[in-house]
Amino acid sequence: QVQLVESGGGLVQAGGSLRLACAASGRTLRISRMGWFRQAPGKEREFVARIGWNFGTTYYAGSVKGRFTISRDNAQNTVYLQMASLKPEDTAVYYCNCADSRDNDYWGQGTQVTVSS
C-alpha cells in the first residue's frame, strides 16, 4: 500500500557529510512516522532515527545523536537523513521505514553508505 524509494547513498570520507532521502508513494494519507534503520556487514539491523509525521517529534539512536538529523517534507511525502561527521563505523546499508496509523510497516530496499578512513 505504501512504496518507499531511497536515494543519496554513496562513498564519503570520514568526517564528511551525506544526505539520504526517502520518498513515499501509494496510500500515504495514513502515515504516522517515518525513519531509518541500518545494517552493517555481519551485524544485526539497528535503529537510527525516526520522526513523527504530524508533529515532527524526533528520536535518535545514541550512536548518531548530535551528528545525524532527520527531517520531513509532508507535502512531498519525503523523509531525509542528514549525516555529518561520518565515521567508518557508520558504513552500512540504510533502510527507510514507514509506519501508518493502523500499525502497518513498510520498508525500502536499502541504500549503501560507505565511509572511508
C-alpha atoms as a printed R data frame, in Angstrom:
    type eleno elety resid chain resno      x      y      z
1   ATOM     1    CA   GLN     A     1  0.000  0.000  0.000
2   ATOM     2    CA   VAL     A     2  2.982  2.297  0.598
3   ATOM     3    CA   GLN     A     3  6.100  2.153 -1.524
4   ATOM     4    CA   LEU     A     4  9.400  3.637 -0.359
5   ATOM     5    CA   VAL     A     5 12.309  4.643 -2.572
6   ATOM     6    CA   GLU     A     6 15.639  5.679 -1.051
7   ATOM     7    CA   SER     A     7 18.315  7.804 -2.660
8   ATOM     8    CA   GLY     A     8 21.511  9.624 -1.737
9   ATOM     9    CA   GLY     A     9 23.769  6.794 -0.638
10  ATOM    10    CA   GLY     A    10 27.363  6.616 -1.736
11  ATOM    11    CA   LEU     A    11 31.006  6.798 -0.747
12  ATOM    12    CA   VAL     A    12 32.285  9.549  1.529
13  ATOM    13    CA   GLN     A    13 35.453 10.214  3.515
14  ATOM    14    CA   ALA     A    14 35.483 10.090  7.292
15  ATOM    15    CA   GLY     A    15 34.369 13.431  8.669
16  ATOM    16    CA   GLY     A    16 32.295 14.164  5.613
17  ATOM    17    CA   SER     A    17 28.564 14.555  5.141
18  ATOM    18    CA   LEU     A    18 25.859 12.823  3.175
19  ATOM    19    CA   ARG     A    19 22.100 13.266  2.865
20  ATOM    20    CA   LEU     A    20 19.707 10.405  2.315
21  ATOM    21    CA   ALA     A    21 16.160 10.828  1.062
22  ATOM    22    CA   CYS     A    22 13.178  8.501  1.075
23  ATOM    23    CA   ALA     A    23 10.041  9.234 -0.916
24  ATOM    24    CA   ALA     A    24  6.771  7.501 -0.081
25  ATOM    25    CA   SER     A    25  4.050  6.827 -2.613
26  ATOM    26    CA   GLY     A    26  0.779  4.954 -2.749
27  ATOM    27    CA   ARG     A    27 -1.548  5.121  0.260
28  ATOM    28    CA   THR     A    28  0.313  7.885  2.098
29  ATOM    29    CA   LEU     A    29 -2.560  9.591  3.940
30  ATOM    30    CA   ARG     A    30 -2.250  7.323  6.984
31  ATOM    31    CA   ILE     A    31  1.495  7.799  7.552
32  ATOM    32    CA   SER     A    32  2.207  8.045 11.273
33  ATOM    33    CA   ARG     A    33  6.006  8.132 11.317
34  ATOM    34    CA   MET     A    34  8.986  7.533  9.085
35  ATOM    35    CA   GLY     A    35 12.521  6.643  9.980
36  ATOM    36    CA   TRP     A    36 15.795  4.970  9.187
37  ATOM    37    CA   PHE     A    37 17.477  1.718 10.150
38  ATOM    38    CA   ARG     A    38 20.873  0.414  9.113
39  ATOM    39    CA   GLN     A    39 22.655 -2.902  8.865
40  ATOM    40    CA   ALA     A    40 26.423 -3.277  8.738
41  ATOM    41    CA   PRO     A    41 28.091 -6.404  7.323
42  ATOM    42    CA   GLY     A    42 27.845 -9.265  9.777
43  ATOM    43    CA   LYS     A    43 25.732 -7.271 12.214
44  ATOM    44    CA   GLU     A    44 22.081 -7.055 13.138
45  ATOM    45    CA   ARG     A    45 19.862 -4.296 11.800
46  ATOM    46    CA   GLU     A    46 19.726 -1.334 14.169
47  ATOM    47    CA   PHE     A    47 17.506  1.678 14.633
48  ATOM    48    CA   VAL     A    48 18.957  5.041 13.592
49  ATOM    49    CA   ALA     A    49 16.271  7.740 13.749
50  ATOM    50    CA   ARG     A    50 12.560  8.362 13.328
51  ATOM    51    CA   ILE     A    51 10.228 11.338 13.019
52  ATOM    52    CA   GLY     A    52  6.517 11.695 13.733
53  ATOM    53    CA   TRP     A    53  4.607 12.724 10.654
54  ATOM    54    CA   ASN     A    54  2.142 15.070 12.295
55  ATOM    55    CA   PHE     A    55  4.127 16.930 14.952
56  ATOM    56    CA   GLY     A    56  7.672 16.225 13.801
57  ATOM    57    CA   THR     A    57  8.828 14.657 17.056
58  ATOM    58    CA   THR     A    58 12.251 13.090 16.562
59  ATOM    59    CA   TYR     A    59 14.084 10.243 18.225
60  ATOM    60    CA   TYR     A    60 17.683  9.152 17.644
61  ATOM    61    CA   ALA     A    61 19.921  6.267 18.488
62  ATOM    62    CA   GLY     A    62 22.628  7.311 20.923
63  ATOM    63    CA   SER     A    63 25.351  6.422 18.440
64  ATOM    64    CA   VAL     A    64 24.208  9.078 15.957
65  ATOM    65    CA   LYS     A    65 22.735 11.760 18.199
66  ATOM    66    CA   GLY     A    66 24.421 15.094 17.565
67  ATOM    67    CA   ARG     A    67 25.726 14.004 14.166
68  ATOM    68    CA   PHE     A    68 22.607 12.959 12.237
69  ATOM    69    CA   THR     A    69 19.443 14.979 11.677
70  ATOM    70    CA   ILE     A    70 16.145 13.562 10.475
71  ATOM    71    CA   SER     A    71 13.582 15.817  8.826
72  ATOM    72    CA   ARG     A    72 10.470 15.537  6.717
73  ATOM    73    CA   ASP     A    73  8.550 17.256  3.944
74  ATOM    74    CA   ASN     A    74  4.909 16.297  4.415
75  ATOM    75    CA   ALA     A    75  3.816 17.817  1.111
76  ATOM    76    CA   GLN     A    76  6.350 15.690 -0.753
77  ATOM    77    CA   ASN     A    77  5.887 12.604  1.460
78  ATOM    78    CA   THR     A    78  9.637 12.534  1.878
79  ATOM    79    CA   VAL     A    79 11.923 11.954  4.845
80  ATOM    80    CA   TYR     A    80 15.587 12.949  4.931
81  ATOM    81    CA   LEU     A    81 18.574 11.885  6.957
82  ATOM    82    CA   GLN     A    82 21.359 14.452  7.063
83  ATOM    83    CA   MET     A    83 24.527 12.704  8.194
84  ATOM    84    CA   ALA     A    84 27.534 14.718  9.347
85  ATOM    85    CA   SER     A    85 30.887 13.879 10.931
86  ATOM    86    CA   LEU     A    86 30.645 10.451  9.389
87  ATOM    87    CA   LYS     A    87 32.759  7.639 10.771
88  ATOM    88    CA   PRO     A    88 33.819  4.327  9.220
89  ATOM    89    CA   GLU     A    89 31.535  2.685 11.785
90  ATOM    90    CA   ASP     A    90 28.580  4.319 10.017
91  ATOM    91    CA   THR     A    91 29.184  2.146  6.962
92  ATOM    92    CA   ALA     A    92 26.033  0.117  6.385
93  ATOM    93    CA   VAL     A    93 23.013 -0.400  4.210
94  ATOM    94    CA   TYR     A    94 20.468  2.197  5.278
95  ATOM    95    CA   TYR     A    95 16.792  1.262  5.100
96  ATOM    96    CA   CYS     A    96 13.849  3.633  5.084
97  ATOM    97    CA   ASN     A    97 10.889  2.623  7.240
98  ATOM    98    CA   CYS     A    98  7.305  3.856  7.348
99  ATOM    99    CA   ALA     A    99  4.528  3.075  9.808
100 ATOM   100    CA   ASP     A   100  0.900  4.057  9.391
101 ATOM   101    CA   SER     A   101 -1.809  4.775 11.942
102 ATOM   102    CA   ARG     A   102 -3.015  1.173 11.749
103 ATOM   103    CA   ASP     A   103  0.401 -0.246 12.715
104 ATOM   104    CA   ASN     A   104  1.365 -1.414  9.251
105 ATOM   105    CA   ASP     A   105  5.083 -1.291  8.468
106 ATOM   106    CA   TYR     A   106  6.728 -0.674  5.124
107 ATOM   107    CA   TRP     A   107 10.368 -0.834  4.060
108 ATOM   108    CA   GLY     A   108 12.532  0.464  1.276
109 ATOM   109    CA   GLN     A   109 15.066 -1.761 -0.420
110 ATOM   110    CA   GLY     A   110 18.061 -0.003  1.124
111 ATOM   111    CA   THR     A   111 20.875  2.260  0.007
112 ATOM   112    CA   GLN     A   112 24.574  1.671  0.644
113 ATOM   113    CA   VAL     A   113 26.591  4.198  2.648
114 ATOM   114    CA   THR     A   114 30.339  3.639  2.772
115 ATOM   115    CA   VAL     A   115 32.638  5.812  4.883
116 ATOM   116    CA   SER     A   116 36.342  5.514  4.162
117 ATOM   117    CA   SER     A   117 39.070  6.199  6.710
